[in-house]
Short mmCIF file of C-alpha atoms and ligand atoms in Angstrom, two decimals:
data_model
loop_
_atom_site.label_atom_id
_atom_site.label_comp_id
_atom_site.label_asym_id
_atom_site.label_seq_id
_atom_site.Cartn_x
_atom_site.Cartn_y
_atom_site.Cartn_z
CA MET A 1 0.01 0.07 -0.04
CA LYS A 2 1.50 3.37 -0.83
CA ILE A 3 0.91 6.48 1.10
CA LEU A 4 1.33 9.90 -0.09
CA ALA A 5 2.05 11.88 3.21
CA ILE A 6 2.10 15.56 3.65
CA GLU A 7 3.39 17.54 6.88
CA SER A 8 3.01 21.20 7.14
CA SER A 9 2.82 21.79 11.05
CA CYS A 10 5.42 24.32 11.74
CA ASP A 11 8.10 25.69 9.38
CA GLU A 12 8.86 22.44 7.01
CA THR A 13 6.77 21.91 3.78
CA ALA A 14 6.96 18.13 3.40
CA ALA A 15 6.07 15.43 1.13
CA ALA A 16 6.71 11.81 1.05
CA VAL A 17 5.65 8.61 -0.46
CA VAL A 18 6.17 5.51 1.74
CA GLU A 19 4.97 1.75 0.87
CA ASN A 20 3.47 -0.58 3.74
CA GLY A 21 4.73 1.88 6.47
CA ASP A 22 8.28 1.07 6.14
CA LYS A 23 9.61 1.82 2.41
CA VAL A 24 10.37 5.32 2.07
CA LEU A 25 10.04 5.83 -1.83
CA SER A 26 10.90 9.70 -1.56
CA SER A 27 10.90 12.22 0.84
CA VAL A 28 11.10 16.01 0.14
CA VAL A 29 11.64 18.77 2.91
CA ALA A 30 11.40 22.42 2.32
CA SER A 31 12.49 24.11 5.04
CA GLN A 32 11.62 27.82 6.05
CA ILE A 33 13.90 28.17 8.49
CA ALA A 34 16.24 30.81 6.74
CA GLU A 35 13.19 33.29 6.41
CA HIS A 36 12.27 32.71 10.10
CA ARG A 37 15.90 33.40 11.47
CA LEU A 38 15.60 36.93 10.62
CA TYR A 39 12.96 37.14 13.12
CA GLY A 40 14.40 35.02 15.89
CA GLY A 41 11.50 32.36 15.66
CA VAL A 42 8.89 31.21 13.62
CA VAL A 43 6.28 33.86 12.40
CA PRO A 44 3.31 32.03 11.96
CA GLU A 45 1.73 33.94 9.14
CA ILE A 46 5.02 33.82 7.23
CA ALA A 47 4.80 30.22 7.78
CA SER A 48 1.37 29.85 6.22
CA ARG A 49 1.97 31.69 3.45
CA ARG A 50 5.22 29.98 2.24
CA HIS A 51 3.38 26.68 3.00
CA CYS A 52 0.86 27.73 0.46
CA GLU A 53 3.49 28.87 -2.17
CA SER A 54 5.64 25.43 -1.88
CA ILE A 55 3.12 22.52 -1.20
CA THR A 56 2.12 21.91 -4.78
CA ALA A 57 5.98 21.88 -6.16
CA VAL A 58 6.93 19.77 -2.87
CA VAL A 59 4.07 17.06 -3.42
CA SER A 60 4.88 17.18 -7.24
CA GLN A 61 8.38 16.25 -6.32
CA ALA A 62 7.49 13.54 -3.77
CA LEU A 63 5.41 11.85 -6.31
CA SER A 64 7.99 12.29 -9.38
CA ASP A 65 11.10 11.08 -6.92
CA ALA A 66 9.31 7.75 -6.27
CA GLY A 67 8.23 7.52 -9.93
CA LEU A 68 4.58 7.72 -9.39
CA SER A 69 1.76 9.56 -10.27
CA LEU A 70 -1.53 10.08 -7.92
CA GLU A 71 -3.24 7.34 -9.68
CA ASP A 72 -0.55 4.96 -8.06
CA ILE A 73 -1.26 6.21 -4.62
CA ASP A 74 -3.62 4.26 -2.16
CA ALA A 75 -4.22 6.69 0.27
CA ILE A 76 -3.26 10.28 1.22
CA GLY A 77 -2.01 10.84 4.88
CA VAL A 78 -1.70 14.48 6.53
CA THR A 79 -0.49 16.10 9.87
CA ALA A 80 -3.79 17.17 11.19
CA ALA A 81 -2.74 18.33 14.71
CA PRO A 82 -0.90 19.67 16.57
CA GLY A 83 0.85 22.69 15.68
CA LEU A 84 0.25 26.24 13.91
CA ILE A 85 -3.02 26.23 13.04
CA GLY A 86 -2.39 28.53 10.01
CA ALA A 87 0.45 26.24 8.73
CA LEU A 88 -1.50 22.93 9.38
CA LEU A 89 -4.39 24.08 7.47
CA VAL A 90 -2.51 24.44 4.43
CA GLY A 91 -1.42 20.52 4.49
CA VAL A 92 -5.11 19.53 5.28
CA ASN A 93 -6.84 21.45 2.81
CA PHE A 94 -4.16 20.37 0.11
CA ALA A 95 -4.74 16.74 1.17
CA LYS A 96 -8.52 16.78 1.26
CA GLY A 97 -8.38 18.34 -1.98
CA LEU A 98 -6.15 15.67 -3.47
CA ALA A 99 -8.39 12.81 -1.91
CA LEU A 100 -11.41 14.35 -3.21
CA ALA A 101 -10.16 14.73 -6.68
CA SER A 102 -8.34 11.45 -6.87
CA ASN A 103 -11.21 9.61 -4.65
CA LYS A 104 -8.78 7.99 -2.34
CA PRO A 105 -8.78 7.51 1.38
CA LEU A 106 -7.76 10.45 4.05
CA ILE A 107 -5.86 9.55 6.78
CA PRO A 108 -5.44 12.15 9.57
CA VAL A 109 -2.05 11.50 11.64
CA HIS A 110 -1.15 13.05 14.90
CA HIS A 111 2.32 15.00 14.72
CA ILE A 112 3.95 13.31 17.86
CA ARG A 113 2.69 10.20 16.87
CA SER A 114 4.81 10.27 13.50
CA HIS A 115 7.79 11.84 15.31
CA ILE A 116 7.50 8.50 17.25
CA ALA A 117 7.16 6.37 13.97
CA ALA A 118 10.29 7.86 12.84
CA ASN A 119 11.97 5.08 15.03
CA TYR A 120 10.22 2.37 12.85
CA LEU A 121 11.77 3.66 9.78
CA SER A 122 15.47 3.44 11.27
CA ASN A 123 14.84 0.29 13.24
CA PRO A 124 12.81 -1.99 11.53
CA GLU A 125 13.14 -4.66 14.51
CA LEU A 126 11.24 -2.27 16.65
CA LYS A 127 7.78 -2.82 17.75
CA PRO A 128 5.41 -1.53 20.37
CA PRO A 129 5.45 -2.04 23.48
CA PHE A 130 8.36 0.23 24.26
CA LEU A 131 8.82 3.60 26.16
CA CYS A 132 9.52 6.67 24.09
CA LEU A 133 10.89 10.29 24.87
CA VAL A 134 9.56 12.82 22.66
CA ALA A 135 11.26 15.99 22.70
CA SER A 136 10.63 18.64 20.13
CA GLY A 137 10.42 22.51 19.76
CA GLY A 138 6.91 22.43 21.03
CA HIS A 139 6.78 19.02 23.11
CA SER A 140 8.50 17.47 25.97
CA HIS A 141 6.65 13.84 26.98
CA ILE A 142 7.38 10.50 28.02
CA ILE A 143 4.85 8.23 26.20
CA GLU A 144 4.07 4.60 26.75
CA VAL A 145 3.72 3.25 23.21
CA LEU A 146 1.25 0.47 23.90
CA THR A 147 0.40 -0.43 20.28
CA TYR A 148 1.05 1.28 16.77
CA THR A 149 -1.98 3.51 17.63
CA GLN A 150 -2.39 3.39 21.52
CA PHE A 151 -0.19 5.69 23.70
CA ARG A 152 -0.22 6.87 27.29
CA VAL A 153 1.52 9.89 28.43
CA ILE A 154 3.28 9.51 31.72
CA GLY A 155 5.17 12.42 31.57
CA ARG A 156 5.22 16.13 30.22
CA THR A 157 6.53 19.38 30.53
CA ARG A 158 4.66 22.13 32.66
CA ASP A 159 6.22 25.01 30.86
CA ASP A 160 9.17 25.15 28.02
CA ALA A 161 9.31 22.12 25.52
CA ALA A 162 13.11 21.17 25.64
CA GLY A 163 13.77 22.43 22.16
CA GLU A 164 12.05 25.70 23.41
CA ALA A 165 14.30 25.64 26.32
CA TYR A 166 17.42 25.25 23.87
CA ASP A 167 16.11 27.58 21.26
CA LYS A 168 15.93 30.42 24.09
CA ALA A 169 18.92 29.81 26.04
CA ALA A 170 20.86 29.98 22.54
CA ARG A 171 19.26 33.41 21.80
CA ALA A 172 20.38 34.61 25.21
CA MET A 173 23.87 33.14 24.13
CA GLY A 174 23.96 34.99 20.97
CA PHE A 175 23.42 31.89 18.47
CA PRO A 176 20.81 32.33 15.50
CA TYR A 177 17.24 30.73 15.65
CA PRO A 178 16.90 27.67 16.03
CA GLY A 179 19.72 27.33 18.23
CA GLY A 180 19.72 23.67 19.47
CA LYS A 181 22.08 22.48 16.88
CA GLU A 182 24.41 25.65 17.83
CA ILE A 183 24.42 24.80 21.37
CA ASP A 184 25.12 21.42 20.75
CA GLU A 185 28.08 22.10 18.59
CA ALA A 186 29.42 24.83 21.03
CA ALA A 187 28.94 22.19 24.07
CA GLY A 188 31.23 19.73 22.23
CA LYS A 189 33.94 22.57 22.93
CA GLY A 190 33.08 23.35 26.32
CA ASN A 191 33.50 22.11 29.71
CA PRO A 192 30.20 20.84 31.45
CA GLN A 193 31.16 21.32 34.57
CA ALA A 194 32.16 24.90 34.19
CA TYR A 195 28.76 26.42 35.53
CA LYS A 196 26.25 25.00 37.81
CA LEU A 197 22.75 25.25 36.42
CA PRO A 198 19.32 24.21 38.49
CA HIS A 199 17.47 20.82 37.85
CA PRO A 200 14.16 22.09 38.29
CA GLN A 201 11.57 19.26 39.61
CA VAL A 202 7.96 18.89 39.57
CA ASP A 203 6.56 18.39 43.18
CA GLY A 204 4.86 15.18 43.36
CA CYS A 205 5.27 14.45 39.67
CA PRO A 206 8.33 12.61 39.30
CA PHE A 207 8.02 12.05 35.17
CA ASP A 208 7.30 15.81 34.83
CA PHE A 209 9.63 18.40 33.37
CA SER A 210 10.11 22.12 33.87
CA PHE A 211 12.49 23.74 31.73
CA SER A 212 11.71 27.36 32.08
CA GLY A 213 13.67 27.60 35.48
CA LEU A 214 16.64 26.46 33.59
CA LYS A 215 16.46 28.65 30.77
CA THR A 216 15.99 31.68 32.97
CA ALA A 217 19.28 30.68 35.13
CA VAL A 218 20.83 30.87 31.82
CA ILE A 219 19.45 34.49 30.85
CA ASN A 220 20.28 35.53 34.29
CA LEU A 221 23.69 34.35 34.38
CA LEU A 222 24.40 36.15 31.23
CA HIS A 223 22.63 39.42 32.17
CA ASN A 224 24.80 39.37 35.78
CA ALA A 225 28.03 39.02 33.85
CA GLU A 226 27.04 41.55 31.49
CA GLN A 227 26.45 44.05 34.65
CA LYS A 228 29.58 43.33 36.07
CA ASN A 229 31.61 43.41 33.19
CA GLU A 230 32.68 39.58 33.35
CA THR A 231 33.04 37.28 30.37
CA VAL A 232 31.10 34.17 30.09
CA ASN A 233 32.86 31.34 27.81
CA ILE A 234 29.77 30.42 25.80
CA ASN A 235 31.53 27.27 24.96
CA ASP A 236 31.44 26.22 28.47
CA LEU A 237 27.93 27.68 29.22
CA ALA A 238 26.55 25.73 26.15
CA ALA A 239 28.32 22.38 27.84
CA SER A 240 26.75 23.14 31.10
CA PHE A 241 23.55 23.62 29.82
CA GLN A 242 23.72 20.59 27.34
CA GLN A 243 25.02 18.23 30.39
CA THR A 244 21.98 19.51 32.44
CA VAL A 245 19.09 18.92 29.81
CA CYS A 246 20.56 15.55 29.50
CA ASP A 247 20.84 14.83 33.28
CA ILE A 248 16.95 15.75 33.33
CA LEU A 249 15.72 14.14 30.59
CA SER A 250 17.93 10.87 30.88
CA SER A 251 17.09 10.39 34.60
CA LYS A 252 13.52 11.08 34.18
CA LEU A 253 13.36 8.58 31.33
CA MET A 254 15.51 6.01 33.21
CA ALA A 255 13.13 6.27 36.34
CA ALA A 256 10.05 5.89 34.35
CA ALA A 257 11.47 2.98 32.39
CA GLN A 258 11.99 1.00 35.65
CA GLU A 259 8.91 2.33 37.19
CA PHE A 260 6.65 0.93 34.22
CA GLY A 261 8.95 -1.96 33.57
CA TYR A 262 9.85 -1.11 30.10
CA HIS A 263 13.39 -2.46 28.64
CA ASN A 264 12.87 -1.22 24.84
CA ILE A 265 13.63 2.52 24.95
CA ALA A 266 13.25 5.03 22.21
CA ILE A 267 13.61 8.81 21.57
CA ALA A 268 11.87 11.03 18.78
CA GLY A 269 11.55 14.48 17.91
CA GLY A 270 13.84 17.35 17.14
CA VAL A 271 16.13 17.45 19.84
CA ALA A 272 16.45 13.54 19.36
CA ALA A 273 18.90 14.94 17.00
CA ASN A 274 21.10 16.30 20.01
CA SER A 275 24.73 14.69 20.12
CA GLY A 276 25.03 14.60 24.00
CA LEU A 277 21.63 13.28 24.37
CA ARG A 278 21.90 10.59 21.91
CA SER A 279 25.17 9.37 23.51
CA ARG A 280 23.90 10.07 27.01
CA LEU A 281 20.73 8.03 26.75
CA GLU A 282 22.88 5.28 24.89
CA GLN A 283 25.23 5.04 27.71
CA ASP A 284 22.43 4.91 30.57
CA CYS A 285 20.34 2.48 28.53
CA ARG A 286 23.45 0.28 28.51
CA LYS A 287 24.08 0.62 31.76
CA ASN A 288 20.47 -0.57 32.80
CA GLY A 289 20.32 -3.29 30.44
CA TYR A 290 17.65 -1.47 28.24
CA THR A 291 17.83 -1.62 24.50
CA PHE A 292 18.03 1.90 22.84
CA TYR A 293 16.41 2.93 19.51
CA LEU A 294 16.95 6.09 17.94
CA PRO A 295 15.99 7.68 14.62
CA ASP A 296 18.33 8.52 11.68
CA LEU A 297 19.40 12.13 11.97
CA SER A 298 17.38 12.97 8.91
CA LEU A 299 14.04 11.67 10.51
CA CYS A 300 14.49 13.67 14.03
CA GLY A 301 13.25 16.95 12.50
CA ASP A 302 9.82 17.63 10.77
CA ASN A 303 9.54 15.56 7.61
CA ALA A 304 6.64 13.56 6.09
CA ALA A 305 8.25 9.86 5.85
CA MET A 306 7.35 9.80 9.36
CA VAL A 307 3.91 10.68 8.65
CA GLY A 308 3.61 8.26 5.93
CA CYS A 309 4.79 5.51 8.27
CA GLN A 310 2.34 6.42 11.04
CA ALA A 311 -0.36 7.13 8.40
CA TYR A 312 -0.41 3.47 7.47
CA PHE A 313 -0.61 2.11 11.06
CA GLU A 314 -3.65 4.36 11.49
CA TYR A 315 -5.12 3.23 8.39
CA GLN A 316 -4.76 -0.58 9.48
CA SER A 317 -6.54 0.42 12.68
CA GLY A 318 -9.47 1.97 10.72
CA VAL A 319 -8.65 5.68 10.98
CA ARG A 320 -10.24 7.67 7.86
CA ALA A 321 -11.41 11.06 7.71
CA ASN A 322 -13.94 12.48 5.72
CA TYR A 323 -14.15 16.05 4.07
CA ASN A 324 -15.19 17.77 7.20
CA LEU A 325 -11.66 17.13 8.71
CA ASN A 326 -10.15 20.18 10.36
CA ALA A 327 -6.85 20.85 11.98
CA ALA A 328 -6.50 21.46 15.53
CA ALA A 329 -3.68 23.46 17.29
CA SER A 330 -3.43 20.94 20.10
CA MET A 331 -4.65 17.48 20.69
CA PRO A 332 -3.31 15.15 23.46
CA VAL A 333 -1.24 12.26 21.30
CA ASP A 334 -3.25 9.69 23.50
CA GLN A 335 -6.81 10.81 22.75
CA VAL A 336 -6.83 11.65 18.96
CA ASN A 337 -10.27 12.86 17.90
CA TRP A 338 -10.73 13.81 14.42
O1 KG4 B 401 10.65 17.99 15.86
P1 KG4 B 401 11.18 19.59 15.43
O2 KG4 B 401 11.56 19.62 14.20
O3 KG4 B 401 9.74 20.37 15.35
C1 KG4 B 401 8.93 20.38 16.30
O4 KG4 B 401 8.00 19.42 16.30
O5 KG4 B 401 8.93 21.36 17.41
O6 KG4 B 401 11.79 20.38 16.76
C2 KG4 B 401 12.54 21.41 16.47
C3 KG4 B 401 13.43 21.70 17.57
C4 KG4 B 401 14.04 23.02 17.50
O7 KG4 B 401 13.87 23.26 18.94
C5 KG4 B 401 15.56 22.81 17.57
O8 KG4 B 401 16.28 23.93 17.92
C6 KG4 B 401 15.77 21.43 18.17
O9 KG4 B 401 14.35 20.64 17.70
N1 KG4 B 401 17.04 20.53 17.62
C7 KG4 B 401 18.02 20.48 18.63
C8 KG4 B 401 19.15 19.81 17.71
N2 KG4 B 401 18.59 19.84 16.51
C9 KG4 B 401 16.98 20.39 16.22
N3 KG4 B 401 18.02 20.87 19.94
C10 KG4 B 401 19.31 20.36 20.30
N4 KG4 B 401 20.04 19.79 19.74
C11 KG4 B 401 19.99 19.68 18.51
N5 KG4 B 401 21.43 19.10 17.70
ZN1 ZN B 402 7.99 18.21 15.28
#
């Protein structure tokens, strides 16, 4: 079964053709990051406009890279929630138009579910159940993946997502948007013990995260140093920040694995590209006797191959949308409602 998948939840317009949930026949990603960088973050209105401009070309490219035409496609999958509403609507309406014109089934996909599905593409042996940390620009969750389409959230952020904390701390350190990757690179050249940063906890909720205090600590440290005319070694600060984020994410994930009895652990989302996090989780999983799965770097950020993969499993479980399908800016990953 060949699925044409479309993703437009944030600042990447993407389309892919995926066969039977595991064979990526094509994957095209048009990133808008360079333009949003001028403003220090994603400007929703610009994102929607750019999606409108690129989506036809991106979808045509995905079909032609796969050597297929629309007639060869069996179903259309699309990210319908969560994300920037104006951005999501472009993909959803385009997918509805394609489905209507070609009389193919329309499959709505939850964005976080598709990030998790990136793991199936990179690790064909991985099957639910497993425990997954999803860390992206908009979300930080510890999720029990019970089946391909059943999930239970056991930890979540109370404020900033991990990627958001990276991007805001990076901005304070003088890096361009999105700064996650920049901090990651600088961290490799710094001393992670140089600065002591807080490890915020959420009272009574051991698997929940709070990153906003950590971000503020970085901003205050830079501000105080500036007032005292002291210099801050940015590589050391980046390394200390990265080590702190990795400590927080890994300790909670390991504790959740122990509490809920999981031996298969995965990560997903843009922050899963972080080199410090990848190696830290790899080490901690090995120490605890867990098997660790992670997506290829190319599948960590937003893309449509992961959407095509998850759409296949949604289709298998009977999910279909009609032409009333709407996009939703927020929707719990474990309670989808199309
Ligand atoms: O999953 P994603 O592409 O979009 C959302 O669904 O949010 O995640 C984007 C986030 C950004 O915050 C970006 O800074 C972060 O992922 N990111 C990283 C790295 N690469 C991307 N954060 C830390 N280290 C990286 N290497
Ligand atoms: Zn994403």
